[in-house]
mmCIF file with all atom_site columns, C-alpha atoms in Angstrom:
data_model
loop_
_atom_site.group_PDB
_atom_site.id
_atom_site.type_symbol
_atom_site.label_atom_id
_atom_site.label_alt_id
_atom_site.label_comp_id
_atom_site.label_asym_id
_atom_site.label_entity_id
_atom_site.label_seq_id
_atom_site.pdbx_PDB_ins_code
_atom_site.Cartn_x
_atom_site.Cartn_y
_atom_site.Cartn_z
_atom_site.occupancy
_atom_site.B_iso_or_equiv
_atom_site.pdbx_formal_charge
_atom_site.auth_seq_id
_atom_site.auth_comp_id
_atom_site.auth_asym_id
_atom_site.auth_atom_id
_atom_site.pdbx_PDB_model_num
ATOM 1   C CA . MET E 1 1   ? 5.689  -30.121 -19.394 1.00 54.00 ? 124 MET E CA 1
ATOM 2   C CA . THR E 1 2   ? 3.857  -29.514 -22.623 1.00 72.00 ? 125 THR E CA 1
ATOM 3   C CA . THR E 1 3   ? 3.300  -26.010 -23.983 1.00 81.00 ? 126 THR E CA 1
ATOM 4   C CA . PRO E 1 4   ? 2.034  -23.957 -21.074 1.00 90.00 ? 127 PRO E CA 1
ATOM 5   C CA . HIS E 1 5   ? -1.418 -22.438 -21.043 1.00 95.00 ? 128 HIS E CA 1
ATOM 6   C CA . ILE E 1 6   ? -1.020 -18.624 -21.061 1.00 98.00 ? 129 ILE E CA 1
ATOM 7   C CA . ARG E 1 7   ? -3.836 -16.485 -19.670 1.00 98.00 ? 130 ARG E CA 1
ATOM 8   C CA . PRO E 1 8   ? -4.356 -13.073 -18.146 1.00 98.00 ? 131 PRO E CA 1
ATOM 9   C CA . ALA E 1 9   ? -3.668 -12.918 -14.419 1.00 98.00 ? 132 ALA E CA 1
ATOM 10  C CA . ARG E 1 10  ? -6.600 -12.807 -11.977 1.00 98.00 ? 133 ARG E CA 1
ATOM 11  C CA . ALA E 1 11  ? -6.813 -11.114 -8.594  1.00 97.00 ? 134 ALA E CA 1
ATOM 12  C CA . GLY E 1 12  ? -6.919 -14.628 -7.030  1.00 97.00 ? 135 GLY E CA 1
ATOM 13  C CA . ASP E 1 13  ? -3.382 -15.283 -8.353  1.00 97.00 ? 136 ASP E CA 1
ATOM 14  C CA . ASP E 1 14  ? -1.889 -12.791 -5.870  1.00 98.00 ? 137 ASP E CA 1
ATOM 15  C CA . ALA E 1 15  ? -0.539 -15.242 -3.307  1.00 97.00 ? 138 ALA E CA 1
ATOM 16  C CA . ALA E 1 16  ? 0.801  -17.729 -5.879  1.00 97.00 ? 139 ALA E CA 1
ATOM 17  C CA . LEU E 1 17  ? 2.497  -14.977 -7.897  1.00 98.00 ? 140 LEU E CA 1
ATOM 18  C CA . GLY E 1 18  ? 3.980  -13.544 -4.741  1.00 97.00 ? 141 GLY E CA 1
ATOM 19  C CA . ARG E 1 19  ? 5.470  -16.927 -3.888  1.00 97.00 ? 142 ARG E CA 1
ATOM 20  C CA . LEU E 1 20  ? 6.758  -17.370 -7.432  1.00 97.00 ? 143 LEU E CA 1
ATOM 21  C CA . ASP E 1 21  ? 8.316  -13.929 -7.435  1.00 96.00 ? 144 ASP E CA 1
ATOM 22  C CA . ARG E 1 22  ? 10.118 -14.616 -4.109  1.00 97.00 ? 145 ARG E CA 1
ATOM 23  C CA . ASP E 1 23  ? 11.195 -18.140 -5.158  1.00 96.00 ? 146 ASP E CA 1
ATOM 24  C CA . THR E 1 24  ? 12.717 -16.826 -8.400  1.00 96.00 ? 147 THR E CA 1
ATOM 25  C CA . TRP E 1 25  ? 14.535 -13.847 -6.856  1.00 95.00 ? 148 TRP E CA 1
ATOM 26  C CA . SER E 1 26  ? 18.154 -13.790 -8.074  1.00 93.00 ? 149 SER E CA 1
ATOM 27  C CA . PRO E 1 27  ? 20.995 -11.314 -8.167  1.00 90.00 ? 150 PRO E CA 1
ATOM 28  C CA . LEU E 1 28  ? 21.143 -12.150 -11.885 1.00 91.00 ? 151 LEU E CA 1
ATOM 29  C CA . HIS E 1 29  ? 18.086 -9.982  -12.509 1.00 92.00 ? 152 HIS E CA 1
ATOM 30  C CA . ALA E 1 30  ? 16.999 -8.263  -9.307  1.00 93.00 ? 153 ALA E CA 1
ATOM 31  C CA . VAL E 1 31  ? 17.788 -4.660  -8.493  1.00 95.00 ? 154 VAL E CA 1
ATOM 32  C CA . GLN E 1 32  ? 15.863 -4.772  -5.222  1.00 93.00 ? 155 GLN E CA 1
ATOM 33  C CA . PRO E 1 33  ? 17.102 -6.631  -2.163  1.00 93.00 ? 156 PRO E CA 1
ATOM 34  C CA . ARG E 1 34  ? 15.768 -10.151 -1.508  1.00 94.00 ? 157 ARG E CA 1
ATOM 35  C CA . PRO E 1 35  ? 12.228 -9.871  -0.176  1.00 94.00 ? 158 PRO E CA 1
ATOM 36  C CA . GLN E 1 36  ? 11.852 -10.352 3.575   1.00 94.00 ? 159 GLN E CA 1
ATOM 37  C CA . PRO E 1 37  ? 8.662  -11.056 5.587   1.00 95.00 ? 160 PRO E CA 1
ATOM 38  C CA . PRO E 1 38  ? 6.206  -9.650  6.092   1.00 95.00 ? 161 PRO E CA 1
ATOM 39  C CA . TYR E 1 39  ? 5.613  -9.680  2.354   1.00 96.00 ? 162 TYR E CA 1
ATOM 40  C CA . ASP E 1 40  ? 3.685  -7.060  0.521   1.00 94.00 ? 163 ASP E CA 1
ATOM 41  C CA . PRO E 1 41  ? 0.831  -8.183  -1.760  1.00 96.00 ? 164 PRO E CA 1
ATOM 42  C CA . PHE E 1 42  ? 1.946  -8.969  -5.277  1.00 97.00 ? 165 PHE E CA 1
ATOM 43  C CA . PHE E 1 43  ? -0.766 -6.780  -6.765  1.00 98.00 ? 166 PHE E CA 1
ATOM 44  C CA . ASP E 1 44  ? -1.086 -3.115  -5.853  1.00 96.00 ? 167 ASP E CA 1
ATOM 45  C CA . SER E 1 45  ? -2.249 0.068   -7.554  1.00 95.00 ? 168 SER E CA 1
ATOM 46  C CA . SER E 1 46  ? 0.852  0.073   -9.812  1.00 94.00 ? 169 SER E CA 1
ATOM 47  C CA . HIS E 1 47  ? 0.935  -3.731  -10.420 1.00 97.00 ? 170 HIS E CA 1
ATOM 48  C CA . ARG E 1 48  ? -2.592 -4.659  -11.462 1.00 98.00 ? 171 ARG E CA 1
ATOM 49  C CA . PRO E 1 49  ? -3.738 -8.156  -12.473 1.00 98.00 ? 172 PRO E CA 1
ATOM 50  C CA . GLU E 1 50  ? -4.574 -6.873  -15.935 1.00 97.00 ? 173 GLU E CA 1
ATOM 51  C CA . ASP E 1 51  ? -0.927 -5.998  -16.485 1.00 98.00 ? 174 ASP E CA 1
ATOM 52  C CA . PHE E 1 52  ? 0.224  -9.625  -16.147 1.00 98.00 ? 175 PHE E CA 1
ATOM 53  C CA . LEU E 1 53  ? 0.146  -12.750 -18.267 1.00 98.00 ? 176 LEU E CA 1
ATOM 54  C CA . VAL E 1 54  ? 0.619  -16.051 -16.400 1.00 98.00 ? 177 VAL E CA 1
ATOM 55  C CA . ALA E 1 55  ? 1.699  -19.493 -17.619 1.00 98.00 ? 178 ALA E CA 1
ATOM 56  C CA . GLU E 1 56  ? 0.064  -22.553 -16.071 1.00 96.00 ? 179 GLU E CA 1
ATOM 57  C CA . GLY E 1 57  ? 1.480  -26.041 -16.167 1.00 88.00 ? 180 GLY E CA 1
ATOM 58  C CA . GLU E 1 58  ? -0.665 -29.147 -16.829 1.00 84.00 ? 181 GLU E CA 1
ATOM 59  C CA . ASP E 1 59  ? -1.350 -29.439 -13.139 1.00 89.00 ? 182 ASP E CA 1
ATOM 60  C CA . GLY E 1 60  ? -2.636 -25.807 -12.911 1.00 89.00 ? 183 GLY E CA 1
ATOM 61  C CA . ARG E 1 61  ? 0.423  -24.565 -11.028 1.00 93.00 ? 184 ARG E CA 1
ATOM 62  C CA . LEU E 1 62  ? 1.683  -21.157 -12.032 1.00 96.00 ? 185 LEU E CA 1
ATOM 63  C CA . ALA E 1 63  ? 4.859  -21.756 -14.045 1.00 97.00 ? 186 ALA E CA 1
ATOM 64  C CA . GLY E 1 64  ? 5.682  -18.127 -14.794 1.00 98.00 ? 187 GLY E CA 1
ATOM 65  C CA . TYR E 1 65  ? 4.516  -14.601 -15.387 1.00 98.00 ? 188 TYR E CA 1
ATOM 66  C CA . LEU E 1 66  ? 5.216  -11.594 -17.544 1.00 98.00 ? 189 LEU E CA 1
ATOM 67  C CA . ARG E 1 67  ? 4.270  -7.977  -16.846 1.00 98.00 ? 190 ARG E CA 1
ATOM 68  C CA . LEU E 1 68  ? 3.407  -5.930  -19.949 1.00 98.00 ? 191 LEU E CA 1
ATOM 69  C CA . VAL E 1 69  ? 2.648  -2.204  -19.575 1.00 98.00 ? 192 VAL E CA 1
ATOM 70  C CA . PRO E 1 70  ? 2.938  1.112   -21.380 1.00 98.00 ? 193 PRO E CA 1
ATOM 71  C CA . PRO E 1 71  ? 6.387  2.538   -20.590 1.00 97.00 ? 194 PRO E CA 1
ATOM 72  C CA . THR E 1 72  ? 4.886  6.000   -19.922 1.00 96.00 ? 195 THR E CA 1
ATOM 73  C CA . ARG E 1 73  ? 1.480  7.737   -19.755 1.00 95.00 ? 196 ARG E CA 1
ATOM 74  C CA . LEU E 1 74  ? 2.355  9.939   -22.764 1.00 97.00 ? 197 LEU E CA 1
ATOM 75  C CA . ALA E 1 75  ? 0.014  9.801   -25.744 1.00 96.00 ? 198 ALA E CA 1
ATOM 76  C CA . CYS E 1 76  ? 3.046  10.031  -28.078 1.00 97.00 ? 199 CYS E CA 1
ATOM 77  C CA . ASN E 1 77  ? 4.438  6.833   -26.520 1.00 97.00 ? 200 ASN E CA 1
ATOM 78  C CA . ARG E 1 78  ? 1.150  4.849   -26.749 1.00 97.00 ? 201 ARG E CA 1
ATOM 79  C CA . HIS E 1 79  ? 2.461  2.605   -29.552 1.00 98.00 ? 202 HIS E CA 1
ATOM 80  C CA . VAL E 1 80  ? 4.994  0.972   -27.216 1.00 98.00 ? 203 VAL E CA 1
ATOM 81  C CA . ARG E 1 81  ? 4.576  -1.742  -24.582 1.00 98.00 ? 204 ARG E CA 1
ATOM 82  C CA . GLN E 1 82  ? 7.341  -2.583  -22.167 1.00 98.00 ? 205 GLN E CA 1
ATOM 83  C CA . ILE E 1 83  ? 8.045  -5.905  -20.441 1.00 98.00 ? 206 ILE E CA 1
ATOM 84  C CA . GLN E 1 84  ? 8.692  -5.029  -16.811 1.00 98.00 ? 207 GLN E CA 1
ATOM 85  C CA . GLY E 1 85  ? 9.162  -8.441  -15.296 1.00 97.00 ? 208 GLY E CA 1
ATOM 86  C CA . LEU E 1 86  ? 9.435  -12.035 -16.461 1.00 98.00 ? 209 LEU E CA 1
ATOM 87  C CA . ALA E 1 87  ? 9.832  -14.965 -14.074 1.00 97.00 ? 210 ALA E CA 1
ATOM 88  C CA . VAL E 1 88  ? 9.752  -18.775 -14.544 1.00 97.00 ? 211 VAL E CA 1
ATOM 89  C CA . ALA E 1 89  ? 9.387  -21.289 -11.721 1.00 97.00 ? 212 ALA E CA 1
ATOM 90  C CA . ASP E 1 90  ? 12.289 -23.644 -11.205 1.00 95.00 ? 213 ASP E CA 1
ATOM 91  C CA . PHE E 1 91  ? 10.146 -26.708 -12.096 1.00 94.00 ? 214 PHE E CA 1
ATOM 92  C CA . ALA E 1 92  ? 9.376  -25.133 -15.482 1.00 95.00 ? 215 ALA E CA 1
ATOM 93  C CA . ARG E 1 93  ? 12.804 -23.843 -16.551 1.00 93.00 ? 216 ARG E CA 1
ATOM 94  C CA . GLY E 1 94  ? 14.116 -24.961 -19.893 1.00 92.00 ? 217 GLY E CA 1
ATOM 95  C CA . ARG E 1 95  ? 10.663 -25.956 -21.107 1.00 93.00 ? 218 ARG E CA 1
ATOM 96  C CA . GLY E 1 96  ? 9.792  -22.976 -23.279 1.00 96.00 ? 219 GLY E CA 1
ATOM 97  C CA . VAL E 1 97  ? 7.706  -21.092 -20.651 1.00 97.00 ? 220 VAL E CA 1
ATOM 98  C CA . ALA E 1 98  ? 9.540  -17.772 -21.057 1.00 98.00 ? 221 ALA E CA 1
ATOM 99  C CA . ARG E 1 99  ? 9.348  -18.044 -24.840 1.00 98.00 ? 222 ARG E CA 1
ATOM 100 C CA . ALA E 1 100 ? 5.632  -18.802 -24.699 1.00 98.00 ? 223 ALA E CA 1
ATOM 101 C CA . LEU E 1 101 ? 5.095  -15.828 -22.395 1.00 98.00 ? 224 LEU E CA 1
ATOM 102 C CA . LEU E 1 102 ? 7.025  -13.563 -24.808 1.00 98.00 ? 225 LEU E CA 1
ATOM 103 C CA . HIS E 1 103 ? 4.963  -14.762 -27.746 1.00 98.00 ? 226 HIS E CA 1
ATOM 104 C CA . ALA E 1 104 ? 1.717  -14.144 -25.782 1.00 98.00 ? 227 ALA E CA 1
ATOM 105 C CA . ALA E 1 105 ? 3.026  -10.677 -24.866 1.00 98.00 ? 228 ALA E CA 1
ATOM 106 C CA . PHE E 1 106 ? 3.695  -9.868  -28.524 1.00 98.00 ? 229 PHE E CA 1
ATOM 107 C CA . ASP E 1 107 ? 0.107  -10.912 -29.378 1.00 98.00 ? 230 ASP E CA 1
ATOM 108 C CA . GLU E 1 108 ? -1.357 -8.931  -26.454 1.00 98.00 ? 231 GLU E CA 1
ATOM 109 C CA . ALA E 1 109 ? 0.738  -5.848  -27.252 1.00 98.00 ? 232 ALA E CA 1
ATOM 110 C CA . THR E 1 110 ? -0.459 -6.020  -30.907 1.00 98.00 ? 233 THR E CA 1
ATOM 111 C CA . ARG E 1 111 ? -4.033 -6.449  -29.724 1.00 98.00 ? 234 ARG E CA 1
ATOM 112 C CA . GLN E 1 112 ? -3.601 -3.272  -27.617 1.00 98.00 ? 235 GLN E CA 1
ATOM 113 C CA . GLY E 1 113 ? -2.402 -1.385  -30.705 1.00 98.00 ? 236 GLY E CA 1
ATOM 114 C CA . ALA E 1 114 ? 1.315  -1.419  -29.979 1.00 98.00 ? 237 ALA E CA 1
ATOM 115 C CA . THR E 1 115 ? 3.884  -1.563  -32.772 1.00 98.00 ? 238 THR E CA 1
ATOM 116 C CA . ARG E 1 116 ? 6.992  -1.980  -30.525 1.00 98.00 ? 239 ARG E CA 1
ATOM 117 C CA . VAL E 1 117 ? 7.943  -3.859  -27.361 1.00 98.00 ? 240 VAL E CA 1
ATOM 118 C CA . THR E 1 118 ? 10.891 -2.800  -25.202 1.00 98.00 ? 241 THR E CA 1
ATOM 119 C CA . LEU E 1 119 ? 12.488 -4.165  -22.014 1.00 98.00 ? 242 LEU E CA 1
ATOM 120 C CA . ARG E 1 120 ? 15.447 -3.515  -19.741 1.00 98.00 ? 243 ARG E CA 1
ATOM 121 C CA . VAL E 1 121 ? 17.764 -6.255  -18.675 1.00 98.00 ? 244 VAL E CA 1
ATOM 122 C CA . LEU E 1 122 ? 20.924 -6.309  -16.539 1.00 98.00 ? 245 LEU E CA 1
ATOM 123 C CA . GLY E 1 123 ? 24.074 -6.534  -18.632 1.00 97.00 ? 246 GLY E CA 1
ATOM 124 C CA . HIS E 1 124 ? 25.337 -9.626  -16.761 1.00 96.00 ? 247 HIS E CA 1
ATOM 125 C CA . ASN E 1 125 ? 22.094 -11.558 -17.340 1.00 97.00 ? 248 ASN E CA 1
ATOM 126 C CA . GLU E 1 126 ? 23.350 -13.462 -20.381 1.00 97.00 ? 249 GLU E CA 1
ATOM 127 C CA . PRO E 1 127 ? 20.628 -16.177 -20.372 1.00 96.00 ? 250 PRO E CA 1
ATOM 128 C CA . ALA E 1 128 ? 17.880 -13.540 -20.609 1.00 97.00 ? 251 ALA E CA 1
ATOM 129 C CA . ARG E 1 129 ? 19.725 -11.463 -23.174 1.00 98.00 ? 252 ARG E CA 1
ATOM 130 C CA . THR E 1 130 ? 20.287 -14.563 -25.314 1.00 98.00 ? 253 THR E CA 1
ATOM 131 C CA . LEU E 1 131 ? 16.567 -15.442 -25.148 1.00 98.00 ? 254 LEU E CA 1
ATOM 132 C CA . TYR E 1 132 ? 15.515 -11.882 -26.020 1.00 98.00 ? 255 TYR E CA 1
ATOM 133 C CA . ALA E 1 133 ? 17.916 -11.721 -28.949 1.00 98.00 ? 256 ALA E CA 1
ATOM 134 C CA . SER E 1 134 ? 16.565 -15.080 -30.270 1.00 98.00 ? 257 SER E CA 1
ATOM 135 C CA . GLU E 1 135 ? 13.078 -13.483 -30.219 1.00 98.00 ? 258 GLU E CA 1
ATOM 136 C CA . GLY E 1 136 ? 14.125 -10.474 -32.297 1.00 98.00 ? 259 GLY E CA 1
ATOM 137 C CA . PHE E 1 137 ? 15.086 -8.026  -29.612 1.00 98.00 ? 260 PHE E CA 1
ATOM 138 C CA . VAL E 1 138 ? 18.194 -5.874  -30.278 1.00 98.00 ? 261 VAL E CA 1
ATOM 139 C CA . VAL E 1 139 ? 20.226 -3.720  -27.923 1.00 98.00 ? 262 VAL E CA 1
ATOM 140 C CA . GLU E 1 140 ? 19.075 -0.129  -28.389 1.00 98.00 ? 263 GLU E CA 1
ATOM 141 C CA . GLY E 1 141 ? 21.001 1.431   -25.554 1.00 98.00 ? 264 GLY E CA 1
ATOM 142 C CA . VAL E 1 142 ? 23.227 0.768   -22.562 1.00 98.00 ? 265 VAL E CA 1
ATOM 143 C CA . LEU E 1 143 ? 23.514 2.713   -19.328 1.00 98.00 ? 266 LEU E CA 1
ATOM 144 C CA . PRO E 1 144 ? 27.007 1.697   -18.170 1.00 98.00 ? 267 PRO E CA 1
ATOM 145 C CA . GLY E 1 145 ? 27.301 1.007   -14.430 1.00 98.00 ? 268 GLY E CA 1
ATOM 146 C CA . GLU E 1 146 ? 23.718 2.101   -13.817 1.00 98.00 ? 269 GLU E CA 1
ATOM 147 C CA . PHE E 1 147 ? 23.287 -0.184  -10.765 1.00 97.00 ? 270 PHE E CA 1
ATOM 148 C CA . PHE E 1 148 ? 25.675 -1.126  -7.926  1.00 96.00 ? 271 PHE E CA 1
ATOM 149 C CA . LEU E 1 149 ? 24.802 -4.709  -7.104  1.00 95.00 ? 272 LEU E CA 1
ATOM 150 C CA . GLY E 1 150 ? 26.713 -7.268  -5.099  1.00 92.00 ? 273 GLY E CA 1
ATOM 151 C CA . GLY E 1 151 ? 29.720 -4.993  -4.785  1.00 95.00 ? 274 GLY E CA 1
ATOM 152 C CA . ARG E 1 152 ? 30.069 -4.131  -8.476  1.00 96.00 ? 275 ARG E CA 1
ATOM 153 C CA . TYR E 1 153 ? 28.605 -1.823  -11.085 1.00 98.00 ? 276 TYR E CA 1
ATOM 154 C CA . VAL E 1 154 ? 26.224 -3.415  -13.563 1.00 97.00 ? 277 VAL E CA 1
ATOM 155 C CA . ASP E 1 155 ? 24.989 -2.127  -16.874 1.00 98.00 ? 278 ASP E CA 1
ATOM 156 C CA . ASP E 1 156 ? 21.298 -1.533  -17.646 1.00 98.00 ? 279 ASP E CA 1
ATOM 157 C CA . VAL E 1 157 ? 20.627 -2.693  -21.210 1.00 98.00 ? 280 VAL E CA 1
ATOM 158 C CA . LEU E 1 158 ? 17.623 -1.416  -23.174 1.00 98.00 ? 281 LEU E CA 1
ATOM 159 C CA . MET E 1 159 ? 16.387 -3.857  -25.799 1.00 98.00 ? 282 MET E CA 1
ATOM 160 C CA . GLY E 1 160 ? 13.525 -3.497  -28.264 1.00 98.00 ? 283 GLY E CA 1
ATOM 161 C CA . ARG E 1 161 ? 11.818 -5.079  -31.194 1.00 98.00 ? 284 ARG E CA 1
ATOM 162 C CA . SER E 1 162 ? 9.226  -4.194  -33.742 1.00 98.00 ? 285 SER E CA 1
ATOM 163 C CA . LEU E 1 163 ? 5.852  -5.947  -33.837 1.00 98.00 ? 286 LEU E CA 1
ATOM 164 C CA . THR E 1 164 ? 5.242  -5.079  -37.496 1.00 93.00 ? 287 THR E CA 1
#
């Protein structure tokens, strides 16, 4: 796979993004149980197409997505965007898709007037934490044992980086 094409999501991506989301579900990053049929739509009033960037492979298949949103509705927090979801299809793993989505998110956040990007990641998700650190994110806080997953307590790690 060459560098993926990154674009804003469209309403018509709903079914493909829903499949991608279910196919990439993992206890490494999920705090919700594995989705079971009947499946809810991927997009809803809180998860709008305009909140997502998608990566397409050469064949047009969706290779990944990233959700970028304001962390709150507060005016005093308007300068921050938060990544609230990043997934890459199995066929596209290890090919720079997540990194390309992050770079596109930085550009989009800057375009929206943001000066910071934050995210939350589970403490045991070392591959994601390594990727984020390589892209300039630093640990800004840890909520120890915030989640009880798979019979054990897991930390919730807040990471952030400046866009300036």
